[in-house]
Short mmCIF file of C-alpha atoms in Angstrom, two decimals:
data_model
loop_
_atom_site.label_atom_id
_atom_site.label_comp_id
_atom_site.label_asym_id
_atom_site.label_seq_id
_atom_site.Cartn_x
_atom_site.Cartn_y
_atom_site.Cartn_z
CA MET A 1 42.44 38.03 -17.90
CA GLY A 2 40.59 39.80 -15.10
CA THR A 3 37.99 41.14 -17.53
CA PHE A 4 37.55 37.70 -19.13
CA PHE A 5 37.11 36.05 -15.74
CA SER A 6 34.61 38.71 -14.70
CA GLU A 7 32.46 38.16 -17.78
CA THR A 8 32.60 34.36 -17.36
CA GLY A 9 31.87 34.66 -13.65
CA TRP A 10 28.83 36.89 -14.17
CA LEU A 11 27.52 34.51 -16.84
CA CYS A 12 27.89 31.54 -14.48
CA LEU A 13 26.26 33.37 -11.58
CA THR A 14 23.34 34.45 -13.76
CA VAL A 15 22.72 30.96 -15.11
CA THR A 16 23.02 29.45 -11.60
CA ALA A 17 20.52 31.96 -10.23
CA VAL A 18 18.05 31.16 -13.02
CA LEU A 19 18.42 27.42 -12.47
CA GLY A 20 17.95 27.84 -8.73
CA ALA A 21 14.85 29.99 -9.19
CA VAL A 22 13.28 27.46 -11.56
CA ILE A 23 13.97 24.61 -9.14
CA LEU A 24 12.52 26.52 -6.17
CA CYS A 25 9.37 27.32 -8.15
CA LYS A 26 8.98 23.66 -8.96
CA LEU A 27 9.50 22.72 -5.32
CA LYS A 28 6.54 24.87 -4.28
CA LYS A 29 4.34 22.73 -6.47
CA ASN A 30 5.98 19.44 -5.60
CA HIS A 31 7.64 19.13 -2.18
CA ARG A 32 10.23 16.47 -2.90
CA GLN A 33 13.57 15.60 -1.38
CA GLU A 34 15.22 15.24 -4.79
CA GLY A 35 14.68 18.93 -5.34
CA ARG A 36 17.10 19.72 -2.56
CA LYS A 37 19.72 17.60 -4.28
CA MET A 38 19.18 19.45 -7.55
CA VAL A 39 19.57 22.79 -5.74
CA CYS A 40 22.89 21.47 -4.44
CA LEU A 41 23.89 20.46 -7.96
CA ALA A 42 23.04 23.91 -9.27
CA GLY A 43 25.14 25.47 -6.51
CA LEU A 44 28.04 23.14 -7.20
CA TRP A 45 27.83 23.96 -10.89
CA GLY A 46 28.02 27.67 -10.14
CA GLY A 47 30.99 27.19 -7.86
CA ALA A 48 32.79 25.01 -10.40
CA CYS A 49 32.23 27.60 -13.12
CA LEU A 50 33.55 30.40 -10.94
CA LEU A 51 36.72 28.42 -10.37
CA SER A 52 37.14 27.83 -14.09
CA LEU A 53 38.99 30.41 -16.17
CA SER A 54 38.08 28.67 -19.42
CA LEU A 55 34.96 29.74 -21.28
CA PHE A 56 35.03 26.40 -23.10
CA TRP A 57 34.72 24.37 -19.91
CA GLY A 58 32.15 26.78 -18.59
CA LEU A 59 29.98 26.10 -21.64
CA ILE A 60 30.52 22.35 -21.24
CA LEU A 61 29.37 22.52 -17.62
CA PHE A 62 26.44 24.71 -18.62
CA SER A 63 25.33 22.18 -21.26
CA LEU A 64 25.63 19.33 -18.78
CA SER A 65 23.58 21.26 -16.21
CA CYS A 66 20.86 21.93 -18.78
CA PHE A 67 20.72 18.22 -19.58
CA LEU A 68 20.45 17.31 -15.89
CA MET A 69 17.71 19.86 -15.34
CA TYR A 70 15.78 18.54 -18.33
CA ALA A 71 16.15 14.94 -17.15
CA TYR A 72 15.02 15.92 -13.67
CA PHE A 73 11.96 17.95 -14.61
CA SER A 74 10.81 15.54 -17.31
CA GLY A 75 10.20 12.96 -14.60
CA GLN A 76 8.01 15.23 -12.48
CA GLU A 77 4.89 14.90 -14.60
CA PHE A 78 2.42 12.53 -12.94
CA LEU A 79 0.24 10.11 -14.85
CA PRO A 80 -3.49 10.22 -14.04
CA VAL A 81 -4.57 7.91 -11.22
CA ASP A 82 -7.52 6.66 -13.25
CA GLN A 83 -8.31 3.92 -10.70
CA LYS A 84 -4.93 2.25 -11.09
CA ALA A 85 -4.58 -0.82 -8.85
CA VAL A 86 -1.68 -1.17 -6.40
CA LEU A 87 -0.69 -4.10 -4.17
CA ILE A 88 1.12 -3.23 -0.92
CA THR A 89 2.64 -5.79 1.45
CA GLY A 90 3.11 -5.22 5.18
CA GLY A 91 -0.04 -3.12 5.60
CA ASP A 92 -0.62 -3.97 9.26
CA SER A 93 1.38 -1.01 10.57
CA GLY A 94 4.15 1.47 9.85
CA ILE A 95 4.94 2.56 6.31
CA GLY A 96 2.71 -0.04 4.64
CA HIS A 97 -0.28 0.98 6.73
CA ALA A 98 0.21 4.70 6.13
CA LEU A 99 0.88 4.14 2.43
CA SER A 100 -2.33 2.15 2.01
CA LYS A 101 -4.34 5.02 3.48
CA TYR A 102 -2.46 7.63 1.46
CA LEU A 103 -2.89 5.93 -1.91
CA ASP A 104 -6.54 5.21 -1.14
CA LYS A 105 -7.13 8.94 -0.59
CA LEU A 106 -5.43 9.67 -3.92
CA GLY A 107 -7.96 7.45 -5.69
CA PHE A 108 -5.96 4.28 -6.28
CA ILE A 109 -7.50 0.84 -5.97
CA VAL A 110 -5.45 -0.52 -3.08
CA PHE A 111 -4.84 -4.13 -2.10
CA ALA A 112 -3.34 -4.01 1.39
CA GLY A 113 -1.63 -7.28 2.25
CA VAL A 114 -1.50 -7.89 5.99
CA LEU A 115 0.02 -10.54 8.24
CA ASP A 116 -3.20 -10.76 10.27
CA GLU A 117 -6.44 -9.89 8.52
CA LYS A 118 -8.23 -9.86 11.90
CA GLY A 119 -5.69 -7.63 13.60
CA SER A 120 -6.15 -4.02 14.68
CA GLY A 121 -4.24 -2.65 11.70
CA ALA A 122 -6.42 -4.48 9.20
CA GLU A 123 -9.60 -3.45 11.00
CA GLU A 124 -8.52 0.20 10.98
CA LEU A 125 -7.95 0.08 7.22
CA ARG A 126 -11.43 -1.34 6.68
CA ARG A 127 -12.96 1.27 8.96
CA THR A 128 -11.19 4.41 7.71
CA CYS A 129 -10.58 3.77 4.01
CA SER A 130 -12.89 3.81 1.02
CA LYS A 131 -14.55 0.85 -0.67
CA HIS A 132 -11.69 0.83 -3.20
CA LEU A 133 -9.33 -0.63 -0.58
CA SER A 134 -9.29 -4.38 -0.02
CA VAL A 135 -7.51 -6.09 2.87
CA LEU A 136 -5.80 -9.35 1.90
CA GLN A 137 -4.41 -12.00 4.21
CA LEU A 138 -0.81 -12.12 2.96
CA ASP A 139 2.05 -13.65 4.89
CA ILE A 140 4.75 -13.26 2.26
CA THR A 141 6.62 -16.30 3.61
CA ASN A 142 3.55 -18.46 2.87
CA SER A 143 3.37 -19.54 -0.78
CA GLN A 144 -0.27 -20.56 -0.55
CA GLN A 145 -1.30 -17.14 0.79
CA ILE A 146 0.59 -15.48 -2.07
CA ARG A 147 -1.33 -17.63 -4.57
CA ASP A 148 -4.63 -16.85 -2.84
CA ALA A 149 -3.88 -13.11 -2.89
CA HIS A 150 -3.02 -13.33 -6.58
CA SER A 151 -6.38 -14.99 -7.31
CA LYS A 152 -8.30 -12.31 -5.40
CA VAL A 153 -6.44 -9.51 -7.17
CA MET A 154 -7.10 -11.11 -10.56
CA GLU A 155 -10.78 -11.48 -9.73
CA LYS A 156 -11.19 -7.83 -8.81
CA VAL A 157 -9.05 -6.01 -11.37
CA GLN A 158 -10.05 -8.22 -14.33
CA ASN A 159 -9.32 -6.28 -17.53
CA ARG A 160 -8.04 -3.17 -15.71
CA GLY A 161 -4.88 -5.02 -14.69
CA LEU A 162 -2.50 -4.38 -11.80
CA TRP A 163 -0.44 -1.22 -12.11
CA ALA A 164 2.05 -1.51 -9.24
CA VAL A 165 3.44 -3.81 -6.55
CA VAL A 166 5.05 -2.26 -3.48
CA ASN A 167 7.14 -4.80 -1.54
CA ASN A 168 7.18 -3.19 1.89
CA ALA A 169 6.90 -6.02 4.44
CA GLY A 170 10.02 -6.46 6.54
CA ILE A 171 11.43 -7.31 9.96
CA LEU A 172 14.45 -6.03 11.88
CA GLY A 173 15.47 -8.86 14.18
CA PHE A 174 17.57 -8.37 17.30
CA PRO A 175 20.44 -5.91 16.74
CA ILE A 176 23.63 -7.43 18.07
CA ASP A 177 27.08 -8.52 16.89
CA GLY A 178 26.84 -10.75 13.82
CA GLU A 179 28.73 -13.56 15.57
CA LEU A 180 25.99 -13.76 18.20
CA ILE A 181 22.99 -13.72 15.88
CA PRO A 182 21.51 -17.25 15.66
CA MET A 183 21.23 -18.77 12.21
CA THR A 184 17.48 -19.00 12.74
CA GLN A 185 17.33 -15.20 12.87
CA TYR A 186 19.48 -14.82 9.75
CA LYS A 187 17.17 -17.21 7.90
CA ARG A 188 14.02 -15.52 9.21
CA CYS A 189 15.21 -12.07 8.13
CA MET A 190 16.14 -13.38 4.70
CA ALA A 191 12.80 -15.20 4.37
CA VAL A 192 10.78 -12.04 5.02
CA ASN A 193 12.96 -9.21 3.74
CA PHE A 194 14.27 -10.89 0.60
CA PHE A 195 12.77 -14.24 -0.40
CA GLY A 196 9.26 -13.06 0.44
CA ALA A 197 9.63 -9.97 -1.74
CA VAL A 198 11.10 -12.07 -4.56
CA GLU A 199 8.23 -14.58 -4.45
CA VAL A 200 5.59 -11.84 -4.42
CA THR A 201 7.36 -10.18 -7.35
CA LYS A 202 7.49 -13.41 -9.36
CA ALA A 203 3.81 -14.11 -8.69
CA PHE A 204 2.58 -10.69 -9.85
CA LEU A 205 5.08 -9.89 -12.60
CA PRO A 206 2.86 -11.25 -15.42
CA LEU A 207 0.24 -8.65 -14.42
CA LEU A 208 2.83 -5.87 -14.27
CA ARG A 209 4.23 -6.81 -17.67
CA LYS A 210 0.73 -6.72 -19.11
CA SER A 211 0.07 -3.22 -17.75
CA LYS A 212 3.66 -1.99 -18.26
CA GLY A 213 3.44 -0.94 -14.65
CA ARG A 214 5.73 -0.38 -11.69
CA LEU A 215 7.64 -2.51 -9.21
CA VAL A 216 8.68 -0.66 -6.05
CA ASN A 217 10.82 -2.34 -3.39
CA ILE A 218 11.26 -0.78 0.04
CA SER A 219 14.87 -1.45 0.97
CA SER A 220 16.82 0.59 3.53
CA MET A 221 19.76 2.91 3.92
CA ALA A 222 21.24 0.02 5.92
CA GLY A 223 21.40 -1.97 2.68
CA GLY A 224 24.14 0.34 1.41
CA VAL A 225 25.68 1.66 4.62
CA PRO A 226 27.47 -0.85 6.90
CA MET A 227 26.01 -0.50 10.39
CA GLU A 228 27.15 -2.39 13.46
CA LYS A 229 24.62 -4.76 15.10
CA MET A 230 22.67 -5.01 11.83
CA ALA A 231 24.38 -7.91 10.03
CA ALA A 232 21.18 -9.89 9.43
CA TYR A 233 18.93 -6.97 8.51
CA SER A 234 21.46 -5.08 6.39
CA SER A 235 22.44 -8.17 4.41
CA THR A 236 18.84 -8.84 3.42
CA LYS A 237 18.28 -5.23 2.38
CA ALA A 238 21.48 -5.21 0.36
CA ALA A 239 20.22 -8.32 -1.44
CA LEU A 240 16.87 -6.64 -2.12
CA THR A 241 18.59 -3.53 -3.49
CA MET A 242 20.70 -5.58 -5.91
CA PHE A 243 17.68 -7.68 -6.91
CA SER A 244 15.83 -4.46 -7.72
CA ALA A 245 18.71 -3.17 -9.85
CA VAL A 246 18.92 -6.39 -11.85
CA MET A 247 15.14 -6.52 -12.33
CA ARG A 248 15.19 -2.89 -13.47
CA LYS A 249 17.49 -3.83 -16.33
CA GLU A 250 15.69 -7.05 -17.22
CA LEU A 251 12.15 -5.64 -17.13
CA SER A 252 12.91 -2.50 -19.10
CA LYS A 253 12.29 -4.39 -22.35
CA TRP A 254 8.77 -5.13 -21.10
CA GLY A 255 8.07 -1.51 -20.26
CA VAL A 256 8.01 -2.18 -16.49
CA LYS A 257 9.83 0.42 -14.40
CA VAL A 258 11.53 -0.68 -11.18
CA SER A 259 12.42 1.59 -8.26
CA VAL A 260 14.01 0.93 -4.90
CA ILE A 261 13.36 3.11 -1.84
CA GLN A 262 16.23 3.37 0.65
CA PRO A 263 14.80 5.25 3.64
CA GLY A 264 16.80 6.54 6.53
CA SER A 265 15.52 5.99 10.06
CA PHE A 266 11.79 6.58 10.51
CA GLN A 267 9.56 5.75 13.46
CA THR A 268 7.70 2.58 12.53
CA ASN A 269 6.91 -0.71 14.26
CA ILE A 270 9.65 -2.67 12.51
CA ALA A 271 11.56 -3.10 15.78
CA GLY A 272 8.63 -5.07 17.22
CA THR A 273 7.26 -5.20 20.75
CA SER A 274 9.01 -5.72 24.08
CA ASP A 275 7.64 -9.26 24.18
CA LEU A 276 9.25 -10.00 20.82
CA TRP A 277 12.55 -8.58 22.04
CA ASP A 278 12.35 -10.79 25.15
CA LYS A 279 11.90 -13.82 22.90
CA LEU A 280 14.73 -12.89 20.53
CA GLU A 281 17.05 -12.09 23.42
CA LYS A 282 16.30 -15.46 25.02
CA ASN A 283 16.99 -17.23 21.72
CA ILE A 284 20.39 -15.56 21.52
CA LEU A 285 21.32 -16.49 25.10
CA ASP A 286 20.15 -20.08 24.60
CA ASP A 287 22.12 -20.36 21.35
CA LEU A 288 25.45 -19.25 22.83
CA THR A 289 28.30 -21.73 23.01
CA PRO A 290 30.38 -21.81 26.22
CA ASN A 291 33.22 -20.02 24.42
CA LEU A 292 30.94 -17.18 23.27
CA GLN A 293 29.43 -16.88 26.74
CA GLU A 294 32.92 -16.53 28.17
CA ASP A 295 34.17 -14.03 25.57
CA TYR A 296 31.13 -11.77 25.33
CA GLY A 297 29.38 -12.18 28.67
CA GLN A 298 25.66 -11.94 29.41
CA ASP A 299 25.90 -8.31 30.57
CA TYR A 300 27.16 -7.23 27.16
CA ILE A 301 24.24 -8.93 25.42
CA LEU A 302 21.64 -7.44 27.76
CA LYS A 303 23.04 -3.95 27.16
CA GLN A 304 22.12 -4.17 23.48
CA ARG A 305 18.56 -3.24 24.40
CA SER A 306 19.79 0.35 24.46
CA PHE A 307 19.35 0.18 20.69
CA LEU A 308 15.60 0.60 21.25
CA LYS A 309 16.22 3.96 22.87
CA PHE A 310 18.70 4.90 20.16
CA MET A 311 16.20 4.11 17.41
CA SER A 312 13.48 6.12 19.13
CA ASN A 313 15.71 9.17 19.63
CA SER A 314 17.27 9.16 16.18
CA SER A 315 14.24 8.25 14.06
CA GLU A 316 12.08 10.78 12.24
CA PRO A 317 8.40 10.75 13.31
CA ASP A 318 7.13 12.13 9.98
CA ILE A 319 7.09 9.37 7.36
CA SER A 320 5.56 11.56 4.65
CA PRO A 321 8.88 11.73 2.69
CA VAL A 322 8.65 7.96 2.17
CA LEU A 323 5.01 8.19 1.07
CA LEU A 324 5.81 10.96 -1.41
CA ASP A 325 8.69 9.00 -2.88
CA VAL A 326 6.52 5.90 -3.36
CA GLN A 327 3.85 8.06 -4.95
CA HIS A 328 6.42 9.44 -7.35
CA ALA A 329 7.74 5.96 -8.14
CA ILE A 330 4.31 4.64 -9.12
CA SER A 331 2.87 7.83 -10.65
CA ALA A 332 5.65 9.79 -12.35
CA LYS A 333 6.08 9.51 -16.08
CA SER A 334 9.80 8.90 -15.55
CA PRO A 335 10.36 7.51 -12.03
CA TYR A 336 13.83 7.32 -10.52
CA ALA A 337 15.70 4.08 -10.01
CA PHE A 338 16.66 5.04 -6.45
CA TYR A 339 14.97 7.15 -3.77
CA THR A 340 16.56 8.12 -0.47
CA PRO A 341 13.95 9.67 1.85
CA GLY A 342 15.26 10.85 5.19
CA LYS A 343 17.50 13.71 6.28
CA MET A 344 20.79 11.82 6.16
CA SER A 345 20.07 8.81 3.96
CA PHE A 346 21.45 10.25 0.71
CA LEU A 347 24.55 11.67 2.40
CA TRP A 348 25.35 8.45 4.27
CA LEU A 349 24.95 6.35 1.11
CA CYS A 350 27.29 8.67 -0.79
CA PHE A 351 29.75 8.75 2.10
CA ALA A 352 29.82 4.95 2.35
CA SER A 353 30.26 4.57 -1.40
CA PHE A 354 32.93 7.17 -2.11
CA SER A 355 34.89 7.95 1.05
CA PRO A 356 38.02 6.07 2.15
CA THR A 357 37.17 3.08 4.34
CA VAL A 358 39.22 4.33 7.28
CA LEU A 359 37.44 7.70 7.21
CA PHE A 360 33.99 6.13 6.95
CA ASP A 361 34.64 3.67 9.79
CA TYR A 362 35.85 6.45 12.08
CA PHE A 363 32.87 8.75 11.55
CA SER A 364 30.25 6.01 11.56
CA LYS A 365 31.54 4.59 14.84
CA SER A 366 31.62 8.00 16.52
CA SER A 367 28.08 8.82 15.36
CA HIS A 368 26.48 5.57 16.56
CA SER A 369 26.38 5.84 20.34
CA PHE A 370 24.57 2.51 20.71
CA THR A 371 27.76 0.65 19.75
CA ARG A 372 29.38 1.50 23.08
CA GLY A 373 30.21 -1.31 25.47
CA MET A 374 32.84 -3.98 25.24
CA PRO A 375 32.62 -7.78 25.38
CA ARG A 376 33.84 -9.30 28.63
CA ALA A 377 37.11 -10.66 27.20
CA LEU A 378 38.08 -7.31 25.67
CA SER A 379 37.14 -5.44 28.84
CA LYS A 380 39.42 -7.70 30.89
CA ALA A 381 42.27 -7.26 28.40
CA ASN A 382 41.94 -3.47 28.49
CA TRP A 383 41.86 -3.49 32.29
CA LYS A 384 45.05 -5.53 32.43
CA ASN A 385 46.82 -3.24 29.98
CA GLU A 386 45.85 -0.17 32.01
CA ALA A 387 47.04 -1.85 35.23
CA MET A 388 50.43 -2.51 33.64
#
């Protein structure tokens, strides 16, 4: 048996080494996060084979690995840009702004939808980008502006058609316990993060069906990973993720490919300005009932501003992984259904999906330092228990 295991083991190690070398060579040409996952899969395959004493199961695992490698690499081939037209929402700042510049440099015809066409973000796009980029006034919660943007896109692309829509616009809201979030903030988050993306999608889908193009929705890791203080934001992103999955199935018969991007934490302007936070904080305090004021206390609410510092310290400054994933989603011959840019996004999504609830809750609470602090009523109860 020792000789048999040795021969099987050497075969598995050799195949794993070859697979790893091929993947690493591909990564030099195409720096993508998915490549790291495939390296992990190759390593797991090798380990599984080494633990198997059966040549039959080793061959089964080898065949499965070959299939996965083929499926992975077949999607890496990029289609020619060939002046393909792309509409991007939320181009004023952050990911949408950077993506508009990036795709413009690649040679795409870019329609950058902005909330304020006279703002600094829109002016910078006009100043720094090529003549192939057009800035569109596009508040995605305004149906008339969506119709106007559609007319302008139709006028410019004419017979070339629209290749892709990237629904990127989104807001965060004020991060605090879900019980304290006013209904106005829940509705506002849903209006921008979900209903706005749905309405833009519905308006431009006839053009995408005609071109057999791409629909890319920027969701969030928070749409699949429960995070305290994020009830409004996370709920809207979860809705957008499910909408994307359903549309992927429905639009496949039309030849339209749908992808959803679930980034981890990146440094963007989604949190808003200090003035916006002052306004949202005031709305929360004004909306509190006497019972909530008594149970939570104003001090607890004011402490939630520490989330700004937490976001700044834990966010990644380099947003290029998101840009590369969007590029792959709109350019690859076989784009993926899901992308998870960010160092921990893929791991957290897997952990939330497959780990026991008790285990996930324990580790997520210990890793999120901004959740510290207790409501007034619980602090009093704990103090009394300690005194006894």
